[in-house]
mmCIF file of C-alpha atoms in Angstrom:
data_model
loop_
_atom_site.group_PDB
_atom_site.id
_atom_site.type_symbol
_atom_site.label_atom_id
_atom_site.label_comp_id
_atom_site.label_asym_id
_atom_site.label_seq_id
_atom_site.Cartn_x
_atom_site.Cartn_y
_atom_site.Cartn_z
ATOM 1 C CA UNK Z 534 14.156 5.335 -2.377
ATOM 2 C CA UNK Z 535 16.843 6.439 0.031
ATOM 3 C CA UNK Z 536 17.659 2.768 1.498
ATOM 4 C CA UNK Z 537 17.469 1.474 -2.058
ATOM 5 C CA UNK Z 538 20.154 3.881 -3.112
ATOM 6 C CA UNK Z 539 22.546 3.666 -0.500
ATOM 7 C CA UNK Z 540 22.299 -0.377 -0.860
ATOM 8 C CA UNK Z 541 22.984 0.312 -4.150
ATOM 9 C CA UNK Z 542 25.698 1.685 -3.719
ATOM 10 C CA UNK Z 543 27.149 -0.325 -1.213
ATOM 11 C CA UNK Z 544 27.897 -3.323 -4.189
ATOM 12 C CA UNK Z 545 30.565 -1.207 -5.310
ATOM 13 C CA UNK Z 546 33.210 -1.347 -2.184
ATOM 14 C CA UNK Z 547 31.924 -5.366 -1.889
ATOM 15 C CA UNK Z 548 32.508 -5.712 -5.914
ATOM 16 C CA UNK Z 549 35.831 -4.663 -5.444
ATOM 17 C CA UNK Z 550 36.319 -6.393 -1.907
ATOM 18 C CA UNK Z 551 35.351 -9.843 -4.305
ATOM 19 C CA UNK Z 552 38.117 -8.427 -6.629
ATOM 20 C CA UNK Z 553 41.093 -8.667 -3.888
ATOM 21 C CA UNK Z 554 40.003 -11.599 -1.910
ATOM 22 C CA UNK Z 555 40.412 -14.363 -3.530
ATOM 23 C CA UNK Z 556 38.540 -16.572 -0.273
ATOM 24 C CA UNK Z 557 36.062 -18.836 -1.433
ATOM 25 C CA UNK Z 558 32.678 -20.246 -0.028
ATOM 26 C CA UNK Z 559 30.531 -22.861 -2.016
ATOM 27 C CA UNK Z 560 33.347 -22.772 -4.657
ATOM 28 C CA UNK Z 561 32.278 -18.946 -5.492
ATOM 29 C CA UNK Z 562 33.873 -15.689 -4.337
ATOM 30 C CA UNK Z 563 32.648 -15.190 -0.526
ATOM 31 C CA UNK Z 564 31.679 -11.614 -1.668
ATOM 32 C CA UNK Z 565 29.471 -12.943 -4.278
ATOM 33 C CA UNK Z 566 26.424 -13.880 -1.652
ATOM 34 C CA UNK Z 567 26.307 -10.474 -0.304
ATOM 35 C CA UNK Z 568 26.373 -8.014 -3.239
ATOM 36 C CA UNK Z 569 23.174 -10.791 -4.702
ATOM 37 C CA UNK Z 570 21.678 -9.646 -1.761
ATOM 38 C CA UNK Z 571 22.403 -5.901 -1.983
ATOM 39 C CA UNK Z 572 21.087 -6.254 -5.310
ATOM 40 C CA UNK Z 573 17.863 -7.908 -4.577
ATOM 41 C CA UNK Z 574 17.115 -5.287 -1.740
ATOM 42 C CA UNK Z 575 17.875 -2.326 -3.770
ATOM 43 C CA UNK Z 576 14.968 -3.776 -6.563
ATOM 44 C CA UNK Z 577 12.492 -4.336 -3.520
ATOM 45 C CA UNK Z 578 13.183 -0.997 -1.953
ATOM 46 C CA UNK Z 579 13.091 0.713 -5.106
ATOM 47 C CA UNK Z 580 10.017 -1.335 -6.338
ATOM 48 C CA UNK Z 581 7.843 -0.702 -2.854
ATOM 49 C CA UNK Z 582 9.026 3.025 -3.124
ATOM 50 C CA UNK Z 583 7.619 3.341 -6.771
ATOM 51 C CA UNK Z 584 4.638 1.850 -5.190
ATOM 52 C CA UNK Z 585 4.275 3.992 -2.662
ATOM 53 C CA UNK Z 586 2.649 6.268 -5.186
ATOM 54 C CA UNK Z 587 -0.567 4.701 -5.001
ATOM 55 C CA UNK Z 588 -1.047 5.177 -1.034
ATOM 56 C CA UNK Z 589 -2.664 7.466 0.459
ATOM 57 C CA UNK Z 590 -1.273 10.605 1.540
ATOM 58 C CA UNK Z 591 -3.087 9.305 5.352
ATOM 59 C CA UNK Z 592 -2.170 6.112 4.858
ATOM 60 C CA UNK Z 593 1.837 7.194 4.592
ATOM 61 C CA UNK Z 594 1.467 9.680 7.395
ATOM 62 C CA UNK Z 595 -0.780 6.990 9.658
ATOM 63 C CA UNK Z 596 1.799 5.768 12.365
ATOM 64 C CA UNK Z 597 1.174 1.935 11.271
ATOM 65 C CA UNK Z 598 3.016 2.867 8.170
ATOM 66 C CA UNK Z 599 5.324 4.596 9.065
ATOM 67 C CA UNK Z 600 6.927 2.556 12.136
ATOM 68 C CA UNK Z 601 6.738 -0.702 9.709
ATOM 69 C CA UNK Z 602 8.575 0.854 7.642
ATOM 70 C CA UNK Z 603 11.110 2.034 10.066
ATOM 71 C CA UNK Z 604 11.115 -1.510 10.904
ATOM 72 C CA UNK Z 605 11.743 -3.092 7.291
ATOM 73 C CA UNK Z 606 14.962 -0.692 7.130
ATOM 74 C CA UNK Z 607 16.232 -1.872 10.501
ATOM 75 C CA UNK Z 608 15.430 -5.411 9.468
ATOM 76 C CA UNK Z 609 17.377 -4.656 6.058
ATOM 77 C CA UNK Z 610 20.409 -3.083 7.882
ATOM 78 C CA UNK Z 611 20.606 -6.256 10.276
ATOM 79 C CA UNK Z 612 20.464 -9.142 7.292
ATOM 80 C CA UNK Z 613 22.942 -7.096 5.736
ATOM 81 C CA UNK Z 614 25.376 -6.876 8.437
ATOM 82 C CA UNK Z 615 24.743 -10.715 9.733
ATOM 83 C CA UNK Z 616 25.488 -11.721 5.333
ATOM 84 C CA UNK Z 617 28.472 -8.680 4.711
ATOM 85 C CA UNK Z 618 30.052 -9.602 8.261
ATOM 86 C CA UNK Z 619 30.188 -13.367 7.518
ATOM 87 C CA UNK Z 620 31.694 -12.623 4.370
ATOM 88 C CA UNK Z 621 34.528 -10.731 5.731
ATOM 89 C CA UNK Z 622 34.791 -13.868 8.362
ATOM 90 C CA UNK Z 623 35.225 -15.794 5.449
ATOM 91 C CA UNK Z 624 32.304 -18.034 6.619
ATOM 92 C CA UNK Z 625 28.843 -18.028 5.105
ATOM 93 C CA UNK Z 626 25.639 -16.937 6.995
ATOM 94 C CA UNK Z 627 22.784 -19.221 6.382
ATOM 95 C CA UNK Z 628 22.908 -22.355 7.685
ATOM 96 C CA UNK Z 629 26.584 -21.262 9.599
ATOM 97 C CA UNK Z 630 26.151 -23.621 13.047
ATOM 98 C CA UNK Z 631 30.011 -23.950 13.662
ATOM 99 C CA UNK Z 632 29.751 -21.357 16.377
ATOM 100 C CA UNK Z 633 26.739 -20.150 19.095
ATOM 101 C CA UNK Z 634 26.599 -16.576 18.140
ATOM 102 C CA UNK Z 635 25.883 -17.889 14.360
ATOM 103 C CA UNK Z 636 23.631 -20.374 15.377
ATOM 104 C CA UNK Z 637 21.887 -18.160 17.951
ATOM 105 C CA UNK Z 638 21.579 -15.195 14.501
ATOM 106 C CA UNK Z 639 20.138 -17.446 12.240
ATOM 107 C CA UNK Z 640 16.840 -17.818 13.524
ATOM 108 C CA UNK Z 641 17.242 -14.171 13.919
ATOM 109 C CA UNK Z 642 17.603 -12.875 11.101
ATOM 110 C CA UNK Z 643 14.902 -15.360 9.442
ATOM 111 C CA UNK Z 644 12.526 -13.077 11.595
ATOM 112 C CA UNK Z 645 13.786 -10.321 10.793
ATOM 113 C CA UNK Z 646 13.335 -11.356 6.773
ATOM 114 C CA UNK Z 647 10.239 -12.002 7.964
ATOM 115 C CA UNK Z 648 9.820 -8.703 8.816
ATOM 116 C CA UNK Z 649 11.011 -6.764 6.321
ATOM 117 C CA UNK Z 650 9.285 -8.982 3.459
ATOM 118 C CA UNK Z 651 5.650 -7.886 5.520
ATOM 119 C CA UNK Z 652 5.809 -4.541 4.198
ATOM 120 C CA UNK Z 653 4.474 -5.920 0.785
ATOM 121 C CA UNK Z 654 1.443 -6.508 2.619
ATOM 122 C CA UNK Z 655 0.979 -3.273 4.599
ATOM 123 C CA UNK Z 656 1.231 -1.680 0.713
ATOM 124 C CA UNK Z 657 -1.279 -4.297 -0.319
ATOM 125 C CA UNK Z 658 -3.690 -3.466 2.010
ATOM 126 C CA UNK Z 659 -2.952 0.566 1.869
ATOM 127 C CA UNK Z 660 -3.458 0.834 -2.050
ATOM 128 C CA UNK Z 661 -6.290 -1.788 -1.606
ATOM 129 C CA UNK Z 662 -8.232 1.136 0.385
ATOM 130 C CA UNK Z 663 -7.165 3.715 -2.109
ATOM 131 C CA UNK Z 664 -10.212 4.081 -3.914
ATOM 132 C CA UNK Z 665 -8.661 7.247 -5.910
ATOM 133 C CA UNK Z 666 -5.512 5.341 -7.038
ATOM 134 C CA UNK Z 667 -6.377 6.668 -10.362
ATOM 135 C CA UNK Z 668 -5.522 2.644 -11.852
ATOM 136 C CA UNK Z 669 -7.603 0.754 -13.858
ATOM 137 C CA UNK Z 670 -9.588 -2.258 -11.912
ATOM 138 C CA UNK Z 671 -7.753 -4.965 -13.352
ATOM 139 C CA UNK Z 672 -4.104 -3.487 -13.128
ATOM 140 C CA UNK Z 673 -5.030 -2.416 -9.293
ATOM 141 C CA UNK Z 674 -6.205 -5.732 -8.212
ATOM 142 C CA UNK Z 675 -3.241 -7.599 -9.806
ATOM 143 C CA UNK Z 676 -0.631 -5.027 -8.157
ATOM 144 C CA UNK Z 677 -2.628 -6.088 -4.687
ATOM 145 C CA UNK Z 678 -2.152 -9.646 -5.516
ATOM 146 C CA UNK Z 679 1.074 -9.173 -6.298
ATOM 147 C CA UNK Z 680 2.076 -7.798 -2.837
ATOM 148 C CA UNK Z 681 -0.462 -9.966 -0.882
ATOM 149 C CA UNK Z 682 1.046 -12.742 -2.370
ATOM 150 C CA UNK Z 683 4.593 -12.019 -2.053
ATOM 151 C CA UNK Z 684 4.478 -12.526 1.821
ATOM 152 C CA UNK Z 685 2.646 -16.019 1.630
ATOM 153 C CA UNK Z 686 5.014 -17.498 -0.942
ATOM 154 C CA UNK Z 687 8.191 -15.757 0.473
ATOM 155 C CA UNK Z 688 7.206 -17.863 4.193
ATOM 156 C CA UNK Z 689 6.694 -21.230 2.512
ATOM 157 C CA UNK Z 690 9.535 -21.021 0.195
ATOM 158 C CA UNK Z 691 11.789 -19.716 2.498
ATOM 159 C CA UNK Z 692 10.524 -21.929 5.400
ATOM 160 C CA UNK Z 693 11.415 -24.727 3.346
ATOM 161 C CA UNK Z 694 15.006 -23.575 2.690
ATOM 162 C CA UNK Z 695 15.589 -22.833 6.182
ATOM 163 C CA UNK Z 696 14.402 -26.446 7.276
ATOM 164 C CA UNK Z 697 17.103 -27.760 5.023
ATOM 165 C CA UNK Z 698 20.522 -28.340 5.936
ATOM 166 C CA UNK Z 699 21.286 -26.008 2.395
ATOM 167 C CA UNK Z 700 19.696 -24.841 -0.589
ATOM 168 C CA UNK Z 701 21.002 -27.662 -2.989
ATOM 169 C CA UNK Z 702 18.989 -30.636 -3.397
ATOM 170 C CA UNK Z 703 21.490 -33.348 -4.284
ATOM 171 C CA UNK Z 704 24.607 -32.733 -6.571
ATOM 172 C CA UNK Z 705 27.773 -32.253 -5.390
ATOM 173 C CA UNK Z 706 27.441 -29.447 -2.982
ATOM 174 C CA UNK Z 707 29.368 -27.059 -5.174
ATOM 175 C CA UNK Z 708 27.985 -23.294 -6.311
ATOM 176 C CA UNK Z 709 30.409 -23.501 -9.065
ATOM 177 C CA UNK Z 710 29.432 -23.760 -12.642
ATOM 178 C CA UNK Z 711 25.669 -22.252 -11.881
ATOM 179 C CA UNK Z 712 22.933 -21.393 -14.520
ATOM 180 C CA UNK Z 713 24.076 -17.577 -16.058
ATOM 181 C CA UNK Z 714 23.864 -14.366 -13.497
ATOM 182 C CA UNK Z 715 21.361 -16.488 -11.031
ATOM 183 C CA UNK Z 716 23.979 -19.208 -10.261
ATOM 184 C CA UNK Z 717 21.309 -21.694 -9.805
ATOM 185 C CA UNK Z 718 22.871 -25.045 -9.634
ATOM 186 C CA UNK Z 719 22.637 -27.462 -12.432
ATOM 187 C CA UNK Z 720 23.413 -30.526 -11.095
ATOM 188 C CA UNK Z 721 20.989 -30.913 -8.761
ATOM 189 C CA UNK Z 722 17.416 -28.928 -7.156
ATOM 190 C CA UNK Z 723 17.469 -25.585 -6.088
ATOM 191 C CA UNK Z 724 15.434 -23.764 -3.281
ATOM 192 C CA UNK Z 725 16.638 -20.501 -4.390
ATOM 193 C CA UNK Z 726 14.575 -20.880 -7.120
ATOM 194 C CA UNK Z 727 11.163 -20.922 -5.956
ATOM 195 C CA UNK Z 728 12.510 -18.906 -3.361
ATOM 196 C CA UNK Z 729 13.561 -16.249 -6.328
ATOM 197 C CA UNK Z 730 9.855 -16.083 -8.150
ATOM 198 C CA UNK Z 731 7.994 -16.048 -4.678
ATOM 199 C CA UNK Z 732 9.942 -12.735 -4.066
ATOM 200 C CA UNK Z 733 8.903 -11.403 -7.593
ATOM 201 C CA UNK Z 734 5.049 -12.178 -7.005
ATOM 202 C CA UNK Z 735 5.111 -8.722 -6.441
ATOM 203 C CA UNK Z 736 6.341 -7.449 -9.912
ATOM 204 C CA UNK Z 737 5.590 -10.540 -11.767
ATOM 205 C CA UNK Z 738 1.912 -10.111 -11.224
ATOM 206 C CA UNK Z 739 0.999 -6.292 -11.440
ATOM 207 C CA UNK Z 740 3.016 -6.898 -14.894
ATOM 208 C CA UNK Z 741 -0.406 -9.494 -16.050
ATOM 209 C CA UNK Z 742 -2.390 -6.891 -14.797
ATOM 210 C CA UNK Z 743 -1.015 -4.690 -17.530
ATOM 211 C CA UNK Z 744 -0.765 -7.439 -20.130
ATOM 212 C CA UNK Z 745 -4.577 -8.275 -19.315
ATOM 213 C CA UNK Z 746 -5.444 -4.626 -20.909
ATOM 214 C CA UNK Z 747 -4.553 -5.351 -24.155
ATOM 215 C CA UNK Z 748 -7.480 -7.691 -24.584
ATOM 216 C CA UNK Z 749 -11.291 -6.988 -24.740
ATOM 217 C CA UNK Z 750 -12.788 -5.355 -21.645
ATOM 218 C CA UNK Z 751 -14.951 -8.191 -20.212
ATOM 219 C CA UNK Z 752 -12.312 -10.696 -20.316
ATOM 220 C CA UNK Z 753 -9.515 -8.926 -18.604
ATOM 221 C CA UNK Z 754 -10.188 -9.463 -14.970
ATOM 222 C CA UNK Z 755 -10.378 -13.391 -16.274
ATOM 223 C CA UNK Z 756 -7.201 -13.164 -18.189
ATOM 224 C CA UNK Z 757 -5.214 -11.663 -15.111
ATOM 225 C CA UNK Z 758 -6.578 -14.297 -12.240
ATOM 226 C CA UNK Z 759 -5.801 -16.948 -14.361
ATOM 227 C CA UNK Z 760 -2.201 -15.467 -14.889
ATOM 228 C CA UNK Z 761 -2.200 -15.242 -10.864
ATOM 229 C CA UNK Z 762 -3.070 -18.377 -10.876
ATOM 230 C CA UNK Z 763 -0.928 -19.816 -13.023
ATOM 231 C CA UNK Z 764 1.624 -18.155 -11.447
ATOM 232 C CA UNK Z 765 1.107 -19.205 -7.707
ATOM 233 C CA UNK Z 766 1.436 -23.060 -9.510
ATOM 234 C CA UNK Z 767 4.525 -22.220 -11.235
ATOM 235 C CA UNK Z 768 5.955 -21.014 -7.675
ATOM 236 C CA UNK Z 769 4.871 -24.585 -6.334
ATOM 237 C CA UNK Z 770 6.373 -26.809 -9.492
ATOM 238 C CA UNK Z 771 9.548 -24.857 -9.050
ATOM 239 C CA UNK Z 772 9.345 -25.995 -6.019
ATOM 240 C CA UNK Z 773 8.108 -29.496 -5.980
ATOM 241 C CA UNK Z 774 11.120 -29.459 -8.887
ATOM 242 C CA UNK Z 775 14.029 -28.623 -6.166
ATOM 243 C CA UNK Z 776 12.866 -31.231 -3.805
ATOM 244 C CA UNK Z 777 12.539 -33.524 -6.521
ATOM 245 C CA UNK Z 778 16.615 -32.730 -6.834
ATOM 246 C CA UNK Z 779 16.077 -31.576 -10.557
ATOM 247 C CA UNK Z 780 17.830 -28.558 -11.485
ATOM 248 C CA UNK Z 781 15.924 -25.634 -13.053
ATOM 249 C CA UNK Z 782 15.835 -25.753 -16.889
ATOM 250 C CA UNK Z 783 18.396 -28.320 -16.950
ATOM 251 C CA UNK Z 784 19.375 -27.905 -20.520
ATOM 252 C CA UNK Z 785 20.260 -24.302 -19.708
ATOM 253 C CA UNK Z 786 24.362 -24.002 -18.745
#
């Protein structure tokens, strides 16, 4: 909870950096690509250290654990400084070729998100082996999906995006104008957005697992692999939707 605290925290010297400069990347505020990510970490930290509930007192003391997730924080601090750094260049950090330190960090840091995305699956496979987590069958083996999944998706989706020359699909190339708080564009695809509920496999799907309880016993384990299911397509048409160069809910401003 510590590293998704002091991120936290962090978005409020970059809010009011975004305040003063008035620099511009994308046609948005160069500050505003850093403080999404600052936000987005904080929820994963916070979400894995909630999590970290259902692990085993060995399991968190076991060295595997702990060095991975020595790891994911080093991995966090690095993406942060390669994204908060470019800002404050006034350049942006994915996809940034113009100069051979930028081109040589960009593969870089995609390992290193690599990395610190993994430690979804170290928790899926710690509370997997917790057979005193104390949760119900259905809710436990949705919460595993959830992080199982999350690493899968995450590598396609963001595999994809990084074989692009840019996350837009089409359109004019301009941030500006993007769908409400996500800033997806709307006049043309998106990879952030598959990229976005890939991520969130890892809340989306322990959240099934809960809504599966509220039905009759036997047909609650049914209920939540179908929502899994469903879900892991949903990832893909968002997907196949960006290609495509058609914006997420289009008739959304």
């Amino acid at each position: 909870m510590t590293t998704a605290t002091v991120l936290a925290l962090l978005i409020i010297p970059l809010a009011a950096a975004g305040q003063m400069d008035p620099r511009m990347h994308l046609d948005v505020n160069i500050w505003v690509k850093p403080i999404k990510f600052l936000i987005a970490l904080s929820i994963y930290c916070a979400t894995l250290a909630f999590f970290a509930r259902w692990l085993t007192p060995e399991f968190r003391a076991s060295r595997l654990y702990r060095w991975w997730m020595i790891a994911a924080v080093v991995a966090i601090a690095g993406e942060m400084a390669w994204i908060g750094g470019a800002a404050a260049l006034g350049a942006g950090s994915h996809y940034n070729m113009a100069t051979p330190l930028m081109a040589a960090l960009y593969p870089i840091m995609g390992a290193l998100a690599t990395l610190l995305t993994s430690a979804t699956a170290v928790y899926a496979v710690g509370i997997a082996r917790n057979r005193a987590s104390g949760l119900s069958p259905v809710v436990k083996e949705s919460l595993v999906a959830g992080l199982a999944l999350t690493l899968p998706l995450t590598l396609i989706t963001a595999g994809t995006l990084a074989s692009m020359s840019g996350h837009a699909v089409g359109g004019t190339g301009s941030d500006a104008g993007g769908l409400w708080i996500m800033g997806w564009l709307r006049d043309a695809g998106d990879l952030r957005v598959p990229h976005f509920f890939a991520t969130h496999a890892m809340h989306a799907l322990p959240l099934f697992g809960l809504a599966a309880m509220t039905v009759a016993t036997k047909r609650r384990t049914y209920m939540a692999r179908t929502l899994c299911l469903l879900y892991v397509g949903f990832v893909f048409w968002t997907m196949s939707e960006a290609l495509a160069g058609r914006p997420f809910l289009p008739g959304l401003g």
